[in-house]
mmCIF file of C-alpha atoms in Angstrom:
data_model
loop_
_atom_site.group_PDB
_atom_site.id
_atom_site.type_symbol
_atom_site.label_atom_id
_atom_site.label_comp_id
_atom_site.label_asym_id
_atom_site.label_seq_id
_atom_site.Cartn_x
_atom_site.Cartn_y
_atom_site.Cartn_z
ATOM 1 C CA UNK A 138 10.503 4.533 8.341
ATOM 2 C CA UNK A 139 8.208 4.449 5.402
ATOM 3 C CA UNK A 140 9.128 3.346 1.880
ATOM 4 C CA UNK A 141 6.424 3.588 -1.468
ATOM 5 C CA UNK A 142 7.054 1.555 -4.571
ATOM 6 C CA UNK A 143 4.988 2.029 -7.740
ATOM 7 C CA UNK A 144 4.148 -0.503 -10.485
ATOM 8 C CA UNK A 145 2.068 0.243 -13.955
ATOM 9 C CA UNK A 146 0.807 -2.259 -16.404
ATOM 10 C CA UNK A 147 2.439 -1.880 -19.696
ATOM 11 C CA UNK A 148 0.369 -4.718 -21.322
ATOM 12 C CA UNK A 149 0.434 -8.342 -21.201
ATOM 13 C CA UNK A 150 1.779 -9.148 -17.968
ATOM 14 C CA UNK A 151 4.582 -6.893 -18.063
ATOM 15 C CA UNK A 152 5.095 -4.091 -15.230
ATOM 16 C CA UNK A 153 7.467 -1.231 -15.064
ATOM 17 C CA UNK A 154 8.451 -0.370 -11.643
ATOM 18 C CA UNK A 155 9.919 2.353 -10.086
ATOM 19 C CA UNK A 156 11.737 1.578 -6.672
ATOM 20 C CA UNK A 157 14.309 4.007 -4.959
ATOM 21 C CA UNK A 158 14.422 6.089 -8.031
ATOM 22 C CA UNK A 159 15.156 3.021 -10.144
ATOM 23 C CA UNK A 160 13.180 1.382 -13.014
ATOM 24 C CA UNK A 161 13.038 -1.833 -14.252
ATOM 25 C CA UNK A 162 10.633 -4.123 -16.057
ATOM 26 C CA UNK A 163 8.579 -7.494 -14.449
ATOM 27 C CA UNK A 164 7.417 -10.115 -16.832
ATOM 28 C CA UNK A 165 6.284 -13.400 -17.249
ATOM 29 C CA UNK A 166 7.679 -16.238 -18.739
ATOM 30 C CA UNK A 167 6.236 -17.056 -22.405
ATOM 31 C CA UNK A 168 4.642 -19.734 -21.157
ATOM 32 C CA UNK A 169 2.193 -18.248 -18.836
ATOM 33 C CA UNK A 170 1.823 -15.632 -21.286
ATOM 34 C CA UNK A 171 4.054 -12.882 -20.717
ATOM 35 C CA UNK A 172 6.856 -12.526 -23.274
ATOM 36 C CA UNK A 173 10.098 -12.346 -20.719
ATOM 37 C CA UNK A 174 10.392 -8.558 -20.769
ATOM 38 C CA UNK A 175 12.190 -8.455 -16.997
ATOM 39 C CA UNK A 176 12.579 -11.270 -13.867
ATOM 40 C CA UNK A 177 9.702 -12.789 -12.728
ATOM 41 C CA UNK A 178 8.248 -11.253 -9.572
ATOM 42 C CA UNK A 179 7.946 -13.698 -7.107
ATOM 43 C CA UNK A 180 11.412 -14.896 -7.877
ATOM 44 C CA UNK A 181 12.487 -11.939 -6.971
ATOM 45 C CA UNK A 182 11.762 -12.763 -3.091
ATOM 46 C CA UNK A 183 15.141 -14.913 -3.442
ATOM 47 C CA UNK A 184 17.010 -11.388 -4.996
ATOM 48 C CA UNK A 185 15.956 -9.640 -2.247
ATOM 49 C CA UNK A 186 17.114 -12.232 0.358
ATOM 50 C CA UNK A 187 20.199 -12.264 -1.469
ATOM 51 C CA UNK A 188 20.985 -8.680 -1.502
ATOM 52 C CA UNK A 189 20.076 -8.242 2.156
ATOM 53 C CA UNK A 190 22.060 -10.451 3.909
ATOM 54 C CA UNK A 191 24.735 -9.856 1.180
ATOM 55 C CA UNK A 192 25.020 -6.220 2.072
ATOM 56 C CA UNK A 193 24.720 -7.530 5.727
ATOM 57 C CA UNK A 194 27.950 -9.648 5.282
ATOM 58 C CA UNK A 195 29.933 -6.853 3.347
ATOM 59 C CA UNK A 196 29.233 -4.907 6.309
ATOM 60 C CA UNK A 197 30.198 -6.994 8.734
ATOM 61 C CA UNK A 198 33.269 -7.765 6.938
ATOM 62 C CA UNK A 199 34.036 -4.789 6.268
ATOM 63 C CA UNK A 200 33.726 -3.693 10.264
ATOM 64 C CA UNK A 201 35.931 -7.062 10.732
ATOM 65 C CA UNK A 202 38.661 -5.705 8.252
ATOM 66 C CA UNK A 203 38.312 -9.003 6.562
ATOM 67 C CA UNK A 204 39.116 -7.761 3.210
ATOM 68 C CA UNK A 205 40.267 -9.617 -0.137
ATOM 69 C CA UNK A 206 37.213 -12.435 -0.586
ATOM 70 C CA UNK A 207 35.231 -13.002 -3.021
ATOM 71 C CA UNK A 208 31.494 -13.870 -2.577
ATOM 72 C CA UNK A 209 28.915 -15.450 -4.852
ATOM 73 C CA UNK A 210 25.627 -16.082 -2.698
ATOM 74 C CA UNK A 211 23.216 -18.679 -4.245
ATOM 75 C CA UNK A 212 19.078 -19.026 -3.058
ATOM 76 C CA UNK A 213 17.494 -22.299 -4.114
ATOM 77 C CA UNK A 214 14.054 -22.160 -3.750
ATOM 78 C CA UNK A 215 11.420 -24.542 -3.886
ATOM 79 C CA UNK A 216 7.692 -23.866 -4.564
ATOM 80 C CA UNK A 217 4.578 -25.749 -3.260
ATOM 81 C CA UNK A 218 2.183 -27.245 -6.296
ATOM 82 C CA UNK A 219 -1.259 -25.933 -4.793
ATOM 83 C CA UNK A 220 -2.498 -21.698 -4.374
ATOM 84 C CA UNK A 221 -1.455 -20.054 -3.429
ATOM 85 C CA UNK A 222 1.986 -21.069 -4.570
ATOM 86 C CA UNK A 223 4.644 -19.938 -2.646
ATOM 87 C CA UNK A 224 8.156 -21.298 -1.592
ATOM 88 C CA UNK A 225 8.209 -23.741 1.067
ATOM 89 C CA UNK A 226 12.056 -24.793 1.054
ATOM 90 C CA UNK A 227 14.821 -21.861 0.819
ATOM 91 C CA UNK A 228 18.241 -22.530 1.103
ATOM 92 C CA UNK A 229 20.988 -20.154 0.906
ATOM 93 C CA UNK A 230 24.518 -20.816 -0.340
ATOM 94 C CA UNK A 231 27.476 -18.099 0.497
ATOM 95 C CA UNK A 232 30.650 -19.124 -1.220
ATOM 96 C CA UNK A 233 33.834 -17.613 -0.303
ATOM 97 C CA UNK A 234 36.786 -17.293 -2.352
ATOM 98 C CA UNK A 235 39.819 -16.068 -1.080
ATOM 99 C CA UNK A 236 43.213 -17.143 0.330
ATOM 100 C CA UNK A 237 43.837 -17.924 3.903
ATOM 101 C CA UNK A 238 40.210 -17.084 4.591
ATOM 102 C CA UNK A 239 39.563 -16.128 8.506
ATOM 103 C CA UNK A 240 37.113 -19.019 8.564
ATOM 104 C CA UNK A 241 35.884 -17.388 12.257
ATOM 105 C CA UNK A 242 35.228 -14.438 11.057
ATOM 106 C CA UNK A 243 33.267 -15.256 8.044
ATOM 107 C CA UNK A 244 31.304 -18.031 9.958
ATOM 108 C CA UNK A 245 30.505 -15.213 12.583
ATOM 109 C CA UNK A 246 29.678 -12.213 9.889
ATOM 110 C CA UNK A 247 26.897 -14.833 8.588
ATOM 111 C CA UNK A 248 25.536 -15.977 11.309
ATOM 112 C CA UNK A 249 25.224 -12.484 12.709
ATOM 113 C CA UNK A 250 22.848 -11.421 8.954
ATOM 114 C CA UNK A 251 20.693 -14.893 9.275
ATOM 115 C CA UNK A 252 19.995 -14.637 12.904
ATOM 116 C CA UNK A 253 20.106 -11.230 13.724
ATOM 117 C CA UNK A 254 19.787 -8.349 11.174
ATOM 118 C CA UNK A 255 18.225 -9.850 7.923
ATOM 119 C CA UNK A 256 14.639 -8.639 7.539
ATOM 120 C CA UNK A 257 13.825 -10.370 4.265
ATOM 121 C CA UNK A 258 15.471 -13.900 6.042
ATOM 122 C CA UNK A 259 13.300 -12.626 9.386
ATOM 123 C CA UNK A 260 10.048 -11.997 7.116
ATOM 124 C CA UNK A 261 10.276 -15.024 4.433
ATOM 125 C CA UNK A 262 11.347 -17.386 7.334
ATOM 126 C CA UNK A 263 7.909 -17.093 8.580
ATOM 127 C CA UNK A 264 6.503 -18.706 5.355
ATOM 128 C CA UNK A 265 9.484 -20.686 4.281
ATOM 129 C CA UNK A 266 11.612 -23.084 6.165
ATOM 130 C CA UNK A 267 14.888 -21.121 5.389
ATOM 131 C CA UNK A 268 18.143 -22.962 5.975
ATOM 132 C CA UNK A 269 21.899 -21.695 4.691
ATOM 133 C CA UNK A 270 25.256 -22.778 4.777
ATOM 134 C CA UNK A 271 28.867 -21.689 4.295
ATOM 135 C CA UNK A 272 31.149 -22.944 1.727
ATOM 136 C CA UNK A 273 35.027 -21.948 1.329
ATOM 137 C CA UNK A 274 37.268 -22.446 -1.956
ATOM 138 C CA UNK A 275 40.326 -21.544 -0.754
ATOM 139 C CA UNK A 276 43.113 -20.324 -3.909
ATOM 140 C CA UNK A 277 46.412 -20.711 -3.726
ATOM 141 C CA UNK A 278 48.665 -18.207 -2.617
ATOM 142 C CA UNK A 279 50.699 -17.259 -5.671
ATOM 143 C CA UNK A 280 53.770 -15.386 -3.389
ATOM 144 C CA UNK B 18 9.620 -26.444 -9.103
ATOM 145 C CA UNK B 19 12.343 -25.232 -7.912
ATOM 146 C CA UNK B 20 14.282 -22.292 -8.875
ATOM 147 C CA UNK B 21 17.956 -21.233 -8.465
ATOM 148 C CA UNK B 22 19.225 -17.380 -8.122
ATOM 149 C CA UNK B 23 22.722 -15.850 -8.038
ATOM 150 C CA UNK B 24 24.087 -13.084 -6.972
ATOM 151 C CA UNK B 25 27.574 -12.063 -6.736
ATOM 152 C CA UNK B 26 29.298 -9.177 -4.773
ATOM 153 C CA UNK B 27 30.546 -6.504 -6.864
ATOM 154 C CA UNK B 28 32.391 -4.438 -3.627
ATOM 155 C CA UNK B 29 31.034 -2.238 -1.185
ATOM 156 C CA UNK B 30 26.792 -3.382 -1.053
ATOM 157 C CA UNK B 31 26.661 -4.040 -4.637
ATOM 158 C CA UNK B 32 25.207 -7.311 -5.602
ATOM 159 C CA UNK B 33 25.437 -7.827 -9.526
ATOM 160 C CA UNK B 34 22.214 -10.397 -9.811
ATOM 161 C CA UNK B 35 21.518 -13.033 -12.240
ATOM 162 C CA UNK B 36 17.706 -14.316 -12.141
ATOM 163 C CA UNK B 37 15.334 -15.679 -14.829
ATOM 164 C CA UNK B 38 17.951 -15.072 -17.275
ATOM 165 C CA UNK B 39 18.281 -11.285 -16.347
ATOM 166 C CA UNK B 40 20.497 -9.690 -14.739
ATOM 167 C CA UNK B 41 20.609 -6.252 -12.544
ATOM 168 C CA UNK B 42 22.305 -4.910 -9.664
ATOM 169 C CA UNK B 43 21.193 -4.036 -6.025
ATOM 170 C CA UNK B 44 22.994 -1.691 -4.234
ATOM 171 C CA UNK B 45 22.330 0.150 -0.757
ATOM 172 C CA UNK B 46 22.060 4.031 -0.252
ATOM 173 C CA UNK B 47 24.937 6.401 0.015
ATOM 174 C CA UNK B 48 23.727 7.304 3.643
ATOM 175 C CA UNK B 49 24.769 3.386 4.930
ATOM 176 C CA UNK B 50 27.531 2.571 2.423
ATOM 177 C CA UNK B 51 26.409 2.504 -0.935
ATOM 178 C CA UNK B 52 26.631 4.346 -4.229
ATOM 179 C CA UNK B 53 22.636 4.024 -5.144
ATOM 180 C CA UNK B 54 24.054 1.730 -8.328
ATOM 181 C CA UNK B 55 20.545 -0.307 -8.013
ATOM 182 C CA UNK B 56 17.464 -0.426 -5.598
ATOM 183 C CA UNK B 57 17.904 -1.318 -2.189
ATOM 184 C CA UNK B 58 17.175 -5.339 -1.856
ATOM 185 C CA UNK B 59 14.679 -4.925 1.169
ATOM 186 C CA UNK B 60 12.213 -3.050 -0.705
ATOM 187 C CA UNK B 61 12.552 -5.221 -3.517
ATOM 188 C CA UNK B 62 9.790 -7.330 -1.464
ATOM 189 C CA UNK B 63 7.589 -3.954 -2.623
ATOM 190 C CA UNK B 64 8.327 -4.642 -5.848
ATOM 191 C CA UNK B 65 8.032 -8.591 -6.037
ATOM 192 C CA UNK B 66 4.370 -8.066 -4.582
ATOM 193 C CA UNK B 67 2.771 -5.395 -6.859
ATOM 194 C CA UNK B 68 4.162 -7.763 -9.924
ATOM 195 C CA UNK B 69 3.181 -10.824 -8.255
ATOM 196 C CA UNK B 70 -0.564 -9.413 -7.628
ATOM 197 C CA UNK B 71 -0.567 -7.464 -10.724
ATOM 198 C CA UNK B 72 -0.057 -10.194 -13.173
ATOM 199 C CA UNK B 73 -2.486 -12.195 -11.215
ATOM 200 C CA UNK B 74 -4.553 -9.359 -12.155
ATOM 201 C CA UNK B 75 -4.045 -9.031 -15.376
ATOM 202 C CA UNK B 76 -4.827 -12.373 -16.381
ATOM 203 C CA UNK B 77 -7.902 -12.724 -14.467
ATOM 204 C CA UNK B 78 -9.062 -9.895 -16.338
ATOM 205 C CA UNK B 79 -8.147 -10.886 -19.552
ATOM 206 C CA UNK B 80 -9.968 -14.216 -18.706
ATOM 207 C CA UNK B 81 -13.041 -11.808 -17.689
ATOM 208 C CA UNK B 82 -12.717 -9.874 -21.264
ATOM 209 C CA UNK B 83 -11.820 -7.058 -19.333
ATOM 210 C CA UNK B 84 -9.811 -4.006 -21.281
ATOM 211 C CA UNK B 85 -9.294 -0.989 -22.126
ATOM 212 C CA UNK B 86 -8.196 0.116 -18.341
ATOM 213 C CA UNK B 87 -5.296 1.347 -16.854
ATOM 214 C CA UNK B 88 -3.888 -0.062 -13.610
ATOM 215 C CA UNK B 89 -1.114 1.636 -11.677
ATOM 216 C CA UNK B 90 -0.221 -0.478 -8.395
ATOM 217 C CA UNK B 91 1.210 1.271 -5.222
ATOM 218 C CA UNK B 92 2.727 -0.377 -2.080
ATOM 219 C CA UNK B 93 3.372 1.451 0.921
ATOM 220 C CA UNK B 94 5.368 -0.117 3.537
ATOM 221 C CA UNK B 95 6.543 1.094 7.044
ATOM 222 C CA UNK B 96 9.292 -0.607 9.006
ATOM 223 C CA UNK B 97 9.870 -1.543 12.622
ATOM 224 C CA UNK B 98 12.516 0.412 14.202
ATOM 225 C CA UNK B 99 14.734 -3.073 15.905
ATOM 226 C CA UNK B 100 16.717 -5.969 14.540
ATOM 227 C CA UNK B 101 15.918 -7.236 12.347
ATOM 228 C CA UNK B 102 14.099 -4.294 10.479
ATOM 229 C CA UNK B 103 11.462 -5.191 8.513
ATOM 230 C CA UNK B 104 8.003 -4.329 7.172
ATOM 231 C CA UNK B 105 5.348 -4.030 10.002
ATOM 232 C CA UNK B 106 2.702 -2.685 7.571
ATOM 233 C CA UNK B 107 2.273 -3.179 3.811
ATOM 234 C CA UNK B 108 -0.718 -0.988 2.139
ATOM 235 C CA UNK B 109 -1.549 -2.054 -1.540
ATOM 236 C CA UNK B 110 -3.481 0.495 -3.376
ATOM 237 C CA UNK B 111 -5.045 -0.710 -6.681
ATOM 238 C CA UNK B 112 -5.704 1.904 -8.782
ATOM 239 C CA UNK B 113 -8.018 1.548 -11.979
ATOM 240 C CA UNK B 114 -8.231 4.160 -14.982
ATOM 241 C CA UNK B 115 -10.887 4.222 -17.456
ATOM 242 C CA UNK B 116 -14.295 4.518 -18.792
ATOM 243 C CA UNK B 117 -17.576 3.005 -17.365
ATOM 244 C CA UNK B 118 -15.491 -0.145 -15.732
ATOM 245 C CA UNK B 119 -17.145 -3.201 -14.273
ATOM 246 C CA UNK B 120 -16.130 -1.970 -10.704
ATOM 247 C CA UNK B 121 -17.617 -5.894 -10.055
ATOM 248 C CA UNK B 122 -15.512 -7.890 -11.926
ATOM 249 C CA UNK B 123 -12.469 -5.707 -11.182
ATOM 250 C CA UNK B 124 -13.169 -5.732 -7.412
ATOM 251 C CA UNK B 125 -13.504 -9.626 -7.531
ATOM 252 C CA UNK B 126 -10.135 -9.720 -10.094
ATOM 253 C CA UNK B 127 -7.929 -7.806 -6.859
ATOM 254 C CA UNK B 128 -10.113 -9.834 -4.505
ATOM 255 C CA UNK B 129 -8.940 -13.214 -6.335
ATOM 256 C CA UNK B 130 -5.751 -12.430 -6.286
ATOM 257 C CA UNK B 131 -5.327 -11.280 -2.716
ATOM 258 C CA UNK B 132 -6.859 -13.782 -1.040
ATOM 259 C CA UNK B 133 -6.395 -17.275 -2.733
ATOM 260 C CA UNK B 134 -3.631 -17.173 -5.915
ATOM 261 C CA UNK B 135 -0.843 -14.381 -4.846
ATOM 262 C CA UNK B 136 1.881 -16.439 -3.188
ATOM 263 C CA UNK B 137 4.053 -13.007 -2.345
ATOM 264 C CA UNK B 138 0.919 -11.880 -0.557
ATOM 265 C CA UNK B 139 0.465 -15.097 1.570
ATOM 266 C CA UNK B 140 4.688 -15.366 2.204
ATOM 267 C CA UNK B 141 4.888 -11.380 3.474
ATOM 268 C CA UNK B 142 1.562 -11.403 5.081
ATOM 269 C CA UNK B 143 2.840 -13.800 7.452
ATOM 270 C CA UNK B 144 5.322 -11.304 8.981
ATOM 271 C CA UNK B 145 2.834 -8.136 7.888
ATOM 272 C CA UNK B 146 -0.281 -6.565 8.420
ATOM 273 C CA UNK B 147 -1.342 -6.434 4.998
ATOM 274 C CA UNK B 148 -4.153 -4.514 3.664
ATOM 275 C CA UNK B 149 -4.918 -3.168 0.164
ATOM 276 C CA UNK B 150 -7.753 -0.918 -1.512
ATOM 277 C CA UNK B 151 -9.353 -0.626 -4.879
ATOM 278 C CA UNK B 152 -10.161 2.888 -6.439
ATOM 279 C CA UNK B 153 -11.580 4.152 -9.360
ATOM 280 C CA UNK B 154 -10.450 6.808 -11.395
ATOM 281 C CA UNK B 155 -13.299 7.124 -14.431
ATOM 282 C CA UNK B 156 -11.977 9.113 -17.177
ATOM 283 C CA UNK B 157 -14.657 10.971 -19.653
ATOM 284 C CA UNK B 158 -16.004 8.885 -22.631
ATOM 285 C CA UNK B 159 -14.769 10.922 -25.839
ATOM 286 C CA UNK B 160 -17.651 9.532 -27.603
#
């Protein structure tokens, strides 16, 4: 399968894309001249990651019939000091909310996106030493 | 430096994002489970590489006194067919409108870019073949 993504200079630094029939604005921060207009590109390596084992999960789950969770998925990234600068250090956080949580499940759904089906944790992994872990915060059951 | 981004599920693939003080949504296609609310996070890496190389770009032009040009960026990727799918093959096509450029200095602008200060080019091009191409489109001095 092929995919094509355009980008055109507006000025400055900024860049409108189009991308699956979306558009959107990428910009620099003001202090490397750009005046904020959109994300900055290369973070936007960690929004990818995020999405695609994100949409992973929620399929997995959703095969599972693990329903009524919450998830909030957090990349920390850390970039070298020397070009060209890249990250070195990922680390993704999933955090599930929910109430009696089936831990198994979850654990499993995860593991199955970071080992096995995420492309953007396959591709950065090869650049990156990419690590993750799984965090619960169970709610009470108000019944 | 380090950075930190967020993104938090929204039901079915949708991934409501917060990065850099923006935020936007990702969503998969209605073919596998989505309802096309964003772009799809995998291609995303598309999009962080033409803004990551095209601000590069743009500033080492500026620093040349370059202007008065156009540049439209286009990335064409094409994906294995197994787990995990990713890009095989990334093409970046640089294309340059205007009158009587300094093909030199714009060649040696892309060529900066891609080969020393582009960290999105170095991460993917680990896990990619990745190849790009200048061209030239000179438009008709009014004068």
């Amino acid at each position: 399968m092929s995919v094509s993504v355009v980008g055109r200079h507006e000025g400055g630094l900024r860049f409108r894309m189009e991308q699956d029939g979306h558009t959107f604005m990428l910009d620099g921060a003001r202090e490397f001249g750009g005046v904020d207009a959109g994300p900055r590109p290369k973070n936007l390596l960690l929004s990818s990651l995020i999405g695609c084992t994100g949409m992973d999960v929620a399929s997995i789950l959703k095969k599972m019939k693990v329903r009524d969770y919450k998830l909030e998925i957090t990349a920390d990234g850390k970039y070298n000091d020397e070009h060209p600068v890249h990250f070195v250090d990922i680390h993704l956080t999933f955090s599930f909310h929910g109430t009696d949580l089936p831990r198994k499940k979850v654990d499993h759904a995860v593991e199955l996106s970071q080992e096995k089906y995420c492309g953007v944790t396959y591709m950065l992994g090869k650049a990156a030493d990419l690590t993750y872990s799984v965090e619960y915060h169970e709610e009470q059951d108000e019944s």
